[in-house]
């Protein structure tokens, strides 16, 4: 799809660099870095970029097979993926199967890792400055980020993604605790699943042990995190 995997750098985030190829396409380059606490803790993590790119490609392709429209176009086999350029909706959509993380902070009445009767879907405004605050569906509509029908589509898609990923993980002995999704609009106004799906954006347990970025948040080294991502890819047969 692209001959040389280069483009003009248009954005550098915490986990990725984004390059413009043309009006339609972007390259996202996964960095060999791990950050936590809004970037307050940051370490070099050799090999992580490729592992997270491989996970993203694998999960986007899996979801594509189930008819979930997503931005993935191609992969260079290393740290770069080619994606459709979208107008991003500045919210993080979180689906939770078990009580963990910021849920427990705001709802300490629930015991850690309690399984929810039904998956919870919640929204956070994407803003490092404001530390990604929890927002309501009314907030989203009033801010004009999406309309009511589009919001319903996002919720339904997030729940479908959850069923697909949860079942897939369970079939490999893994538990999907929670994860984060981002969506954008394509040129025709379709809502498209975007960004990444990796150990950085989900919590996955094997026999109570994390295979995700929670390890790093809890004090493990970048190297231990890379080892956990390698283990995840081995368990899930991700190339
Ligand atoms: N298909 C896409 N089109 C345009 N922007 C995208 C697409 N997929 C993801 N993005 C955006 O690209 C950036 C990826 O870099 P990242 O390091 O994750 O940034 P951040 O630190 O802002 O989360 C994010 O801002 C994300 O919203
Ligand atoms: Mg990000």
Coordinates of N, CA and C and ligand atoms in Angstrom, one line a residue:
X1 N 0.8 -1.2 0.0 CA 0.0 0.0 0.0 C 0.9 1.3 0.0
X2 N 1.9 1.3 0.8 CA 2.9 2.4 0.7 C 4.2 1.7 0.4
X3 N 5.0 2.4 -0.4 CA 6.3 1.8 -0.9 C 7.4 1.9 0.2
X4 N 7.4 3.0 0.9 CA 8.6 3.2 1.7 C 8.3 3.5 3.2
X5 N 7.0 3.5 3.5 CA 6.6 3.7 4.9 C 7.2 4.9 5.5
X6 N 7.1 6.0 4.7 CA 7.5 7.3 5.3 C 6.3 8.3 5.0
X7 N 6.3 9.4 5.8 CA 5.4 10.4 5.7 C 5.8 11.6 6.5
X8 N 5.0 12.6 6.5 CA 5.3 13.8 7.3 C 4.8 13.7 8.7
X9 N 5.7 13.8 9.7 CA 5.3 13.7 11.1 C 4.3 14.8 11.5
X10 N 3.1 14.4 11.9 CA 2.1 15.4 12.2 C 1.8 15.4 13.7
X11 N 2.1 14.3 14.4 CA 1.8 14.3 15.8 C 2.7 13.3 16.5
X12 N 3.1 13.7 17.7 CA 3.8 12.7 18.5 C 3.1 12.6 19.9
X13 N 2.5 11.4 20.1 CA 1.8 11.2 21.4 C 2.7 10.4 22.4
X14 N 2.1 9.9 23.4 CA 2.9 9.2 24.4 C 3.4 7.8 23.9
X15 N 2.5 7.2 23.1 CA 2.9 5.8 22.7 C 3.2 5.7 21.2
X16 N 2.8 6.7 20.4 CA 3.0 6.5 19.0 C 3.4 7.9 18.3
X17 N 4.0 7.7 17.1 CA 4.2 8.9 16.3 C 3.2 8.7 15.1
X18 N 2.6 9.8 14.6 CA 1.7 9.7 13.5 C 2.2 10.5 12.3
X19 N 2.3 9.9 11.2 CA 2.8 10.5 10.0 C 1.7 10.6 8.9
X20 N 1.6 11.7 8.2 CA 0.6 11.8 7.1 C 1.3 11.2 5.8
X21 N 0.5 10.3 5.2 CA 1.0 9.8 3.9 C 0.3 10.6 2.8
X22 N -1.0 10.7 2.9 CA -1.8 11.6 2.0 C -3.1 11.9 2.7
X23 N -4.1 12.4 1.9 CA -5.3 12.9 2.6 C -6.1 11.7 3.2
X24 N -5.8 10.5 2.7 CA -6.6 9.3 3.1 C -5.9 8.5 4.2
X25 N -4.6 8.5 4.2 CA -3.9 7.5 5.0 C -2.9 8.2 5.9
X26 N -2.7 7.5 7.0 CA -1.7 7.8 8.0 C -0.8 6.6 8.4
X27 N 0.4 6.9 8.8 CA 1.2 5.8 9.4 C 1.3 6.1 10.9
X28 N 1.0 5.0 11.7 CA 1.2 5.1 13.1 C 2.4 4.3 13.5
X29 N 3.3 4.9 14.1 CA 4.6 4.2 14.5 C 4.5 4.0 16.0
X30 N 4.5 2.7 16.5 CA 4.5 2.4 17.9 C 5.9 2.6 18.5
X31 N 6.1 3.4 19.5 CA 7.4 3.7 20.1 C 7.8 2.6 21.0
X32 N 9.1 2.4 21.1 CA 9.7 1.5 22.1 C 9.8 2.2 23.5
X33 N 8.7 2.7 23.9 CA 8.6 3.4 25.2 C 7.4 3.0 25.9
X34 N 7.5 3.1 27.3 CA 6.3 2.8 28.1 C 6.1 4.0 29.0
X35 N 4.9 4.5 29.1 CA 4.6 5.6 30.0 C 3.4 5.3 30.9
X36 N 3.4 5.9 32.0 CA 2.2 5.7 32.9 C 2.0 7.0 33.7
X37 N 0.9 7.1 34.3 CA 0.5 8.3 35.1 C 0.6 9.6 34.3
X38 N -0.1 9.6 33.1 CA -0.1 10.7 32.2 C 1.3 11.1 31.8
X39 N 2.2 10.1 31.7 CA 3.5 10.4 31.2 C 4.5 10.7 32.3
X40 N 4.1 10.7 33.5 CA 5.0 11.1 34.7 C 6.1 10.0 34.8
X41 N 5.7 8.7 34.6 CA 6.7 7.7 34.6 C 6.9 7.2 33.1
X42 N 8.2 7.2 32.7 CA 8.5 6.9 31.3 C 9.8 6.1 31.2
X43 N 9.8 5.0 30.4 CA 11.0 4.3 30.3 C 11.1 3.7 28.8
X44 N 12.4 3.5 28.5 CA 12.7 2.9 27.2 C 12.3 1.4 27.3
X45 N 11.6 0.9 26.3 CA 11.2 -0.5 26.3 C 11.5 -1.2 25.0
X46 N 12.8 -1.6 24.8 CA 13.2 -2.2 23.5 C 12.3 -3.4 23.1
X47 N 11.7 -3.3 21.9 CA 10.9 -4.4 21.4 C 9.4 -4.2 21.6
X48 N 9.0 -3.3 22.5 CA 7.6 -3.1 22.8 C 6.8 -2.6 21.7
X49 N 7.4 -1.6 20.9 CA 6.7 -1.1 19.8 C 6.2 -2.1 18.8
X50 N 7.1 -3.0 18.5 CA 6.7 -4.1 17.5 C 5.6 -5.0 18.1
X51 N 5.8 -5.3 19.4 CA 4.8 -6.2 20.1 C 3.4 -5.6 20.1
X52 N 3.4 -4.3 20.4 CA 2.1 -3.6 20.5 C 1.5 -3.4 19.1
X53 N 2.3 -3.2 18.1 CA 1.8 -3.1 16.8 C 1.2 -4.4 16.3
X54 N 1.9 -5.5 16.6 CA 1.5 -6.9 16.2 C 0.1 -7.2 16.9
X55 N 0.0 -6.8 18.2 CA -1.3 -7.0 18.9 C -2.4 -6.3 18.3
X56 N -2.1 -5.0 18.0 CA -3.1 -4.1 17.4 C -3.6 -4.7 16.0
X57 N -2.6 -5.1 15.2 CA -3.0 -5.7 13.9 C -3.8 -7.0 14.1
X58 N -3.4 -7.8 15.0 CA -4.1 -9.1 15.2 C -5.5 -8.8 15.7
X59 N -5.7 -7.9 16.7 CA -7.1 -7.7 17.2 C -7.9 -7.0 16.2
X60 N -7.4 -6.0 15.4 CA -8.2 -5.3 14.4 C -8.6 -6.3 13.3
X61 N -7.7 -7.2 12.9 CA -8.1 -8.2 11.9 C -9.1 -9.1 12.4
X62 N -9.0 -9.6 13.7 CA -10.0 -10.4 14.3 C -11.3 -9.8 14.3
X63 N -11.4 -8.5 14.7 CA -12.7 -7.8 14.8 C -13.2 -7.5 13.4
X64 N -12.3 -7.3 12.4 CA -12.7 -7.1 11.0 C -13.5 -8.3 10.5
X65 N -13.0 -9.5 10.9 CA -13.7 -10.8 10.5 C -15.1 -10.8 11.0
X66 N -15.3 -10.2 12.1 CA -16.7 -10.2 12.7 C -17.5 -8.9 12.2
X67 N -17.0 -8.2 11.2 CA -17.7 -7.1 10.7 C -17.5 -5.8 11.4
X68 N -16.6 -5.7 12.3 CA -16.3 -4.4 13.0 C -15.4 -3.6 12.1
X69 N -16.0 -2.5 11.6 CA -15.3 -1.6 10.7 C -14.1 -0.9 11.5
X70 N -12.9 -1.0 11.0 CA -11.8 -0.4 11.7 C -10.8 0.2 10.7
X71 N -9.8 1.0 11.3 CA -9.0 1.8 10.5 C -7.8 1.1 9.8
X72 N -7.5 -0.2 10.2 CA -6.3 -0.8 9.8 C -6.3 -1.1 8.3
X73 N -5.2 -0.7 7.6 CA -5.0 -1.0 6.2 C -3.8 -2.0 6.0
X74 N -2.7 -1.8 6.7 CA -1.5 -2.6 6.4 C -0.6 -2.5 7.6
X75 N 0.4 -3.4 7.6 CA 1.4 -3.4 8.6 C 2.8 -3.6 8.0
X76 N 3.8 -3.0 8.5 CA 5.2 -3.2 7.9 C 5.9 -4.4 8.5
X77 N 5.2 -5.1 9.4 CA 5.8 -6.3 10.1 C 6.7 -5.9 11.2
X78 N 6.8 -4.6 11.5 CA 7.6 -4.1 12.6 C 6.8 -3.1 13.5
X79 N 7.2 -1.9 13.5 CA 6.5 -1.0 14.5 C 5.5 0.0 13.8
X80 N 5.3 -0.2 12.5 CA 4.4 0.8 11.8 C 3.2 0.1 11.3
X81 N 2.0 0.8 11.4 CA 0.8 0.3 10.7 C 0.3 1.5 9.9
X82 N -0.3 1.1 8.8 CA -0.9 2.1 7.9 C -2.4 2.1 8.2
X83 N -3.0 3.3 8.4 CA -4.4 3.3 8.8 C -5.1 4.4 8.0
X84 N -6.4 4.3 7.9 CA -7.3 5.3 7.3 C -7.2 6.5 8.2
X85 N -7.0 7.7 7.6 CA -7.0 8.9 8.3 C -8.5 9.3 8.7
X86 N -8.7 9.5 10.0 CA -10.1 9.8 10.5 C -10.1 11.1 11.2
X87 N -11.3 11.6 11.3 CA -11.6 12.8 12.2 C -11.9 12.2 13.6
X88 N -11.0 12.2 14.5 CA -11.1 11.5 15.8 C -12.2 12.2 16.7
X89 N -12.9 11.3 17.4 CA -13.8 11.8 18.4 C -13.0 11.8 19.7
X90 N -12.9 12.9 20.4 CA -11.9 13.0 21.5 C -12.4 12.4 22.8
X91 N -12.9 11.1 22.7 CA -13.3 10.4 23.9 C -12.7 9.0 23.9
X92 N -12.4 8.6 25.1 CA -12.0 7.2 25.3 C -13.2 6.4 25.8
X93 N -13.5 5.3 25.1 CA -14.6 4.5 25.4 C -14.0 3.3 26.2
X94 N -14.5 3.1 27.4 CA -14.0 2.0 28.3 C -15.0 1.0 28.5
X95 N -14.7 -0.3 28.3 CA -15.6 -1.4 28.6 C -15.0 -2.2 29.8
X96 N -15.8 -2.4 30.8 CA -15.3 -3.1 32.0 C -16.1 -4.4 32.2
X97 N -15.4 -5.5 32.4 CA -16.0 -6.7 32.8 C -15.9 -7.0 34.3
X98 N -14.8 -6.5 34.8 CA -14.5 -6.7 36.3 C -14.1 -5.4 36.9
X99 N -14.4 -5.2 38.2 CA -14.1 -4.0 38.8 C -12.6 -3.8 39.0
X100 N -12.0 -2.7 38.5 CA -10.6 -2.5 38.6 C -10.3 -1.0 38.3
X101 N -9.1 -0.6 38.6 CA -8.5 0.7 38.2 C -9.4 1.9 38.7
X102 N -9.6 2.8 37.8 CA -10.3 4.0 38.2 C -11.8 3.7 38.6
X103 N -12.3 2.6 38.2 CA -13.7 2.3 38.7 C -13.7 2.2 40.2
X104 N -12.6 1.5 40.7 CA -12.6 1.2 42.2 C -12.3 2.5 42.9
X105 N -11.6 3.5 42.3 CA -11.3 4.8 42.9 C -12.6 5.5 43.1
X106 N -13.5 5.5 42.1 CA -14.7 6.3 42.2 C -15.9 5.5 42.9
X107 N -15.7 4.1 43.0 CA -16.7 3.3 43.6 C -16.1 2.3 44.5
X108 N -15.5 2.8 45.6 CA -14.8 1.9 46.5 C -15.7 0.9 47.3
X109 N -17.0 1.0 47.0 CA -17.9 0.0 47.7 C -17.9 -1.4 47.0
X110 N -17.4 -1.4 45.8 CA -17.3 -2.7 45.1 C -15.9 -3.3 45.4
X111 N -15.8 -4.6 45.6 CA -14.6 -5.3 45.8 C -13.8 -5.4 44.5
X112 N -12.4 -5.3 44.6 CA -11.6 -5.4 43.4 C -11.9 -6.8 42.7
X113 N -12.0 -6.7 41.4 CA -12.1 -7.9 40.5 C -13.5 -8.6 40.6
X114 N -14.5 -7.9 41.2 CA -15.9 -8.4 41.2 C -16.3 -8.4 39.7
X115 N -16.9 -9.5 39.3 CA -17.4 -9.5 37.9 C -18.7 -8.7 37.8
X116 N -18.9 -7.8 36.9 CA -20.1 -7.1 36.8 C -21.2 -8.0 36.2
X117 N -22.5 -7.7 36.6 CA -23.6 -8.5 36.1 C -23.6 -8.3 34.5
X118 N -23.4 -7.1 34.1 CA -23.3 -6.9 32.6 C -22.1 -5.9 32.4
X119 N -21.4 -6.0 31.2 CA -20.3 -5.1 31.0 C -20.7 -3.7 31.1
X120 N -19.8 -2.9 31.7 CA -20.1 -1.4 31.9 C -19.4 -0.7 30.7
X121 N -20.1 0.3 30.1 CA -19.4 1.1 29.1 C -19.4 2.5 29.7
X122 N -18.2 3.1 29.7 CA -18.1 4.5 30.2 C -17.2 5.3 29.3
X123 N -17.3 6.6 29.5 CA -16.7 7.6 28.6 C -15.8 8.5 29.3
X124 N -14.6 8.8 28.8 CA -13.7 9.8 29.4 C -13.3 10.8 28.3
X125 N -13.2 12.0 28.6 CA -12.8 13.0 27.7 C -11.3 12.8 27.5
X126 N -10.8 12.8 26.2 CA -9.4 12.6 26.0 C -8.7 13.9 26.3
X127 N -8.1 14.1 27.5 CA -7.4 15.3 27.8 C -6.4 15.1 28.9
X128 N -5.1 15.1 28.5 CA -4.0 14.9 29.5 C -4.1 15.9 30.6
X129 N -4.3 17.2 30.2 CA -4.4 18.3 31.2 C -5.4 18.0 32.3
X130 N -6.6 17.5 31.8 CA -7.7 17.3 32.8 C -7.6 15.8 33.3
X131 N -6.6 15.1 32.9 CA -6.5 13.7 33.3 C -7.7 12.8 32.9
X132 N -8.1 13.0 31.7 CA -9.1 12.1 31.1 C -10.4 11.9 32.0
X133 N -11.1 13.0 32.3 CA -12.2 12.9 33.2 C -13.3 12.1 32.7
X134 N -14.0 11.4 33.6 CA -15.2 10.7 33.3 C -16.3 11.7 32.9
X135 N -17.0 11.4 31.8 CA -18.0 12.3 31.3 C -19.3 11.4 31.1
X136 N -20.4 12.1 31.0 CA -21.7 11.4 30.8 C -22.1 11.4 29.3
X137 N -23.0 10.6 29.0 CA -23.5 10.6 27.6 C -24.1 11.9 27.3
X138 N -24.8 12.5 28.2 CA -25.4 13.9 28.0 C -24.3 14.9 27.6
X139 N -23.2 14.8 28.4 CA -22.1 15.7 28.1 C -21.6 15.6 26.7
X140 N -21.5 14.4 26.2 CA -21.0 14.1 24.9 C -21.9 14.7 23.8
X141 N -23.2 14.5 24.0 CA -24.2 15.0 23.1 C -24.2 16.5 23.1
X142 N -24.3 17.1 24.3 CA -24.3 18.6 24.5 C -23.1 19.2 23.9
X143 N -21.9 18.6 24.0 CA -20.7 19.1 23.4 C -20.7 19.0 21.9
X144 N -21.7 18.2 21.3 CA -21.8 18.1 19.9 C -20.7 17.1 19.3
X145 N -20.2 16.3 20.2 CA -19.1 15.4 19.7 C -19.7 14.3 18.7
X146 N -20.9 13.8 19.1 CA -21.6 12.9 18.2 C -23.1 13.1 18.5
X147 N -24.0 12.6 17.7 CA -25.4 12.7 18.0 C -25.9 11.4 18.7
X148 N -27.1 11.4 19.0 CA -27.6 10.3 19.9 C -27.5 8.9 19.2
X149 N -27.8 8.9 17.9 CA -27.7 7.7 17.1 C -26.3 7.2 17.0
X150 N -25.4 8.1 16.8 CA -24.0 7.7 16.7 C -23.5 7.2 18.1
X151 N -23.9 7.8 19.1 CA -23.5 7.4 20.4 C -24.0 6.0 20.7
X152 N -25.2 5.7 20.3 CA -25.7 4.3 20.5 C -24.9 3.3 19.6
X153 N -24.5 3.8 18.4 CA -23.7 2.9 17.6 C -22.3 2.6 18.3
X154 N -21.8 3.6 18.9 CA -20.5 3.5 19.6 C -20.6 2.5 20.7
X155 N -21.7 2.6 21.5 CA -21.9 1.8 22.6 C -22.1 0.3 22.2
X156 N -22.9 0.1 21.1 CA -23.2 -1.2 20.7 C -21.9 -1.9 20.1
X157 N -21.1 -1.1 19.4 CA -19.9 -1.6 18.8 C -18.9 -2.0 19.9
X158 N -18.8 -1.1 20.9 CA -17.9 -1.4 22.0 C -18.3 -2.7 22.7
X159 N -19.6 -2.9 22.9 CA -20.1 -4.1 23.5 C -19.8 -5.4 22.7
X160 N -20.0 -5.2 21.4 CA -19.6 -6.3 20.5 C -18.1 -6.6 20.5
X161 N -17.3 -5.6 20.5 CA -15.9 -5.8 20.6 C -15.6 -6.6 21.8
X162 N -16.3 -6.2 22.9 CA -16.0 -6.9 24.2 C -16.4 -8.3 24.1
X163 N -17.5 -8.7 23.5 CA -17.9 -10.1 23.4 C -16.9 -10.9 22.6
X164 N -16.5 -10.3 21.5 CA -15.5 -11.0 20.6 C -14.2 -11.2 21.3
X165 N -13.7 -10.1 21.9 CA -12.3 -10.2 22.5 C -12.4 -11.1 23.8
X166 N -13.5 -10.9 24.6 CA -13.6 -11.7 25.8 C -13.6 -13.2 25.5
X167 N -14.4 -13.6 24.6 CA -14.5 -15.0 24.2 C -13.2 -15.5 23.7
X168 N -12.6 -14.7 22.8 CA -11.3 -15.1 22.3 C -10.3 -15.4 23.4
X169 N -10.2 -14.4 24.3 CA -9.2 -14.5 25.4 C -9.5 -15.7 26.3
X170 N -10.8 -15.9 26.6 CA -11.2 -17.0 27.4 C -10.8 -18.3 26.8
X171 N -11.0 -18.4 25.5 CA -10.6 -19.7 24.8 C -9.1 -20.0 24.9
X172 N -8.3 -19.0 25.3 CA -6.9 -19.2 25.5 C -6.5 -19.1 27.0
X173 N -7.5 -19.2 27.9 CA -7.2 -19.2 29.3 C -6.9 -17.8 29.9
X174 N -7.3 -16.7 29.1 CA -7.0 -15.4 29.6 C -8.3 -14.7 30.0
X175 N -8.2 -13.8 30.9 CA -9.4 -13.0 31.4 C -9.3 -11.6 30.9
X176 N -10.2 -11.1 30.2 CA -10.2 -9.7 29.8 C -11.0 -8.9 30.8
X177 N -10.2 -8.1 31.6 CA -10.8 -7.3 32.7 C -11.5 -6.1 32.2
X178 N -10.7 -5.3 31.4 CA -11.3 -4.1 30.8 C -10.4 -3.6 29.6
X179 N -10.9 -2.6 28.9 CA -10.1 -2.1 27.8 C -10.7 -0.7 27.3
X180 N -9.8 -0.1 26.5 CA -10.2 1.3 26.0 C -10.2 1.3 24.5
X181 N -11.2 1.9 24.0 CA -11.3 2.1 22.5 C -11.4 3.6 22.2
X182 N -11.0 3.9 20.9 CA -11.2 5.2 20.4 C -11.8 5.0 19.0
X183 N -12.7 6.0 18.7 CA -13.4 6.0 17.4 C -13.2 7.3 16.6
X184 N -13.4 7.2 15.3 CA -13.3 8.4 14.5 C -14.3 8.3 13.4
X185 N -14.5 9.5 12.6 CA -15.3 9.5 11.5 C -14.5 9.4 10.2
X186 N -14.9 8.6 9.3 CA -14.3 8.6 7.9 C -15.0 9.6 7.1
X187 N -14.5 9.8 5.8 CA -15.0 10.8 4.9 C -16.4 10.7 4.7
X188 N -17.0 9.5 4.7 CA -18.4 9.3 4.5 C -19.3 9.5 5.7
X189 N -18.6 9.8 6.8 CA -19.4 10.0 8.1 C -19.6 8.7 8.9
X190 N -19.0 7.6 8.4 CA -19.1 6.3 9.2 C -18.3 6.4 10.4
X191 N -18.7 5.8 11.5 CA -17.9 5.7 12.7 C -17.0 4.4 12.6
X192 N -15.7 4.7 12.8 CA -14.7 3.6 12.5 C -13.9 3.5 13.8
X193 N -13.7 2.2 14.2 CA -12.8 1.9 15.3 C -11.4 2.2 14.9
X194 N -10.7 3.0 15.8 CA -9.3 3.5 15.5 C -8.3 3.2 16.6
X195 N -7.2 3.9 16.5 CA -6.1 3.8 17.5 C -5.6 2.4 17.6
X196 N -5.3 2.0 18.9 CA -4.7 0.7 19.1 C -5.4 -0.2 20.0
X197 N -5.2 -1.5 19.9 CA -5.7 -2.5 20.9 C -4.5 -3.3 21.3
X198 N -4.0 -3.1 22.5 CA -2.8 -3.8 22.9 C -2.7 -3.9 24.4
X199 N -1.6 -4.4 24.9 CA -1.4 -4.5 26.3 C -1.4 -3.1 27.0
X200 N -1.2 -2.1 26.2 CA -1.3 -0.7 26.7 C -2.7 -0.2 27.0
X201 N -3.6 -0.9 26.3 CA -5.0 -0.3 26.3 C -6.0 -1.4 26.9
X202 N -5.5 -2.5 27.4 CA -6.4 -3.4 28.0 C -5.7 -4.0 29.3
X203 N -6.6 -4.6 30.1 CA -6.1 -5.4 31.2 C -6.4 -6.8 31.0
X204 N -5.4 -7.7 31.0 CA -5.6 -9.1 30.7 C -4.9 -9.9 31.8
X205 N -5.6 -10.9 32.4 CA -5.0 -11.7 33.5 C -4.9 -13.1 33.0
X206 N -3.8 -13.7 33.5 CA -3.6 -15.2 33.3 C -3.3 -15.7 34.7
X207 N -4.2 -16.5 35.3 CA -4.1 -17.0 36.7 C -3.8 -15.8 37.6
X208 N -4.5 -14.7 37.5 CA -4.4 -13.6 38.4 C -3.2 -12.7 38.1
X209 N -2.4 -13.1 37.1 CA -1.2 -12.3 36.8 C -1.4 -11.4 35.5
X210 N -1.0 -10.2 35.6 CA -1.2 -9.2 34.5 C -0.3 -9.5 33.3
X211 N -0.8 -9.4 32.1 CA 0.0 -9.5 30.9 C -0.1 -8.1 30.2
X212 N -0.3 -7.0 30.9 CA -0.6 -5.7 30.3 C 0.2 -4.6 31.1
X213 N -0.1 -3.4 30.7 CA 0.7 -2.3 31.2 C 0.5 -2.1 32.7
X214 N -0.5 -2.7 33.3 CA -0.7 -2.6 34.8 C 0.6 -3.0 35.5
X215 N 1.3 -3.9 34.9 CA 2.6 -4.4 35.5 C 3.5 -3.2 35.8
X216 N 3.6 -2.3 34.7 CA 4.5 -1.1 34.8 C 3.9 -0.1 35.8
X217 N 2.6 0.1 35.7 CA 2.0 1.0 36.7 C 2.3 0.6 38.1
X218 N 2.4 -0.8 38.3 CA 2.6 -1.3 39.7 C 4.1 -1.4 40.0
X219 N 4.9 -0.9 39.1 CA 6.3 -0.8 39.5 C 7.3 -1.7 38.8
X220 N 6.8 -2.6 37.9 CA 7.6 -3.5 37.2 C 8.5 -2.7 36.2
X221 N 9.6 -3.3 35.8 CA 10.5 -2.6 34.8 C 9.9 -2.7 33.4
X222 N 10.4 -1.8 32.6 CA 10.0 -1.9 31.1 C 10.4 -3.2 30.5
X223 N 11.5 -3.8 31.0 CA 11.9 -5.1 30.5 C 10.9 -6.2 30.8
X224 N 10.4 -6.2 32.1 CA 9.4 -7.1 32.5 C 8.1 -7.0 31.7
X225 N 7.8 -5.7 31.4 CA 6.6 -5.5 30.6 C 6.8 -6.1 29.2
X226 N 7.9 -5.9 28.6 CA 8.2 -6.4 27.2 C 8.1 -7.9 27.3
X227 N 8.6 -8.6 28.3 CA 8.5 -10.0 28.5 C 7.0 -10.5 28.6
X228 N 6.2 -9.7 29.3 CA 4.8 -10.0 29.4 C 4.1 -9.9 28.1
X229 N 4.4 -8.9 27.3 CA 3.8 -8.7 26.0 C 4.2 -9.9 25.1
X230 N 5.5 -10.3 25.2 CA 5.9 -11.5 24.4 C 5.1 -12.7 24.8
X231 N 4.9 -12.9 26.1 CA 4.1 -14.0 26.6 C 2.7 -14.0 26.0
X232 N 2.1 -12.8 26.1 CA 0.7 -12.6 25.5 C 0.7 -13.0 24.1
X233 N 1.7 -12.6 23.3 CA 1.7 -12.9 21.9 C 1.9 -14.4 21.6
X234 N 2.7 -15.0 22.5 CA 2.9 -16.4 22.4 C 1.6 -17.2 22.7
X235 N 0.9 -16.8 23.8 CA -0.3 -17.5 24.2 C -1.4 -17.3 23.1
X236 N -1.4 -16.1 22.5 CA -2.5 -15.8 21.5 C -2.1 -16.1 20.1
X237 N -0.9 -16.7 19.9 CA -0.4 -17.0 18.6 C -0.3 -15.8 17.7
X238 N 0.1 -14.7 18.3 CA 0.3 -13.4 17.5 C 1.7 -13.5 16.9
X239 N 1.9 -13.2 15.6 CA 3.2 -13.3 15.0 C 4.2 -12.3 15.6
Ligands
LIG1 N1 -7.2 6.5 12.2 C1 -6.8 7.6 12.9 N2 -6.8 8.8 12.3 C2 -6.4 9.9 13.0 N3 -5.9 9.9 14.2 C3 -5.8 8.7 14.9 C4 -6.3 7.5 14.2 N4 -6.1 6.5 15.1 C5 -5.6 7.0 16.2 N5 -5.4 8.4 16.1 C6 -4.9 9.3 17.1 O1 -3.4 9.3 17.0 C7 -2.8 9.5 18.2 C8 -1.9 8.3 18.5 O2 -0.9 8.6 19.4 P1 -0.8 8.3 20.9 O3 0.6 8.2 21.3 O4 -1.7 7.2 21.3 O5 -1.4 9.7 21.4 P2 -1.9 10.2 22.8 O6 -0.8 10.3 23.7 O7 -2.6 11.5 22.4 O8 -2.9 9.1 23.2 C9 -3.9 9.6 19.2 O9 -4.1 11.0 19.5 C10 -5.1 9.0 18.5 O10 -6.4 9.6 19.0
LIG2 MG1 -3.0 7.1 23.0

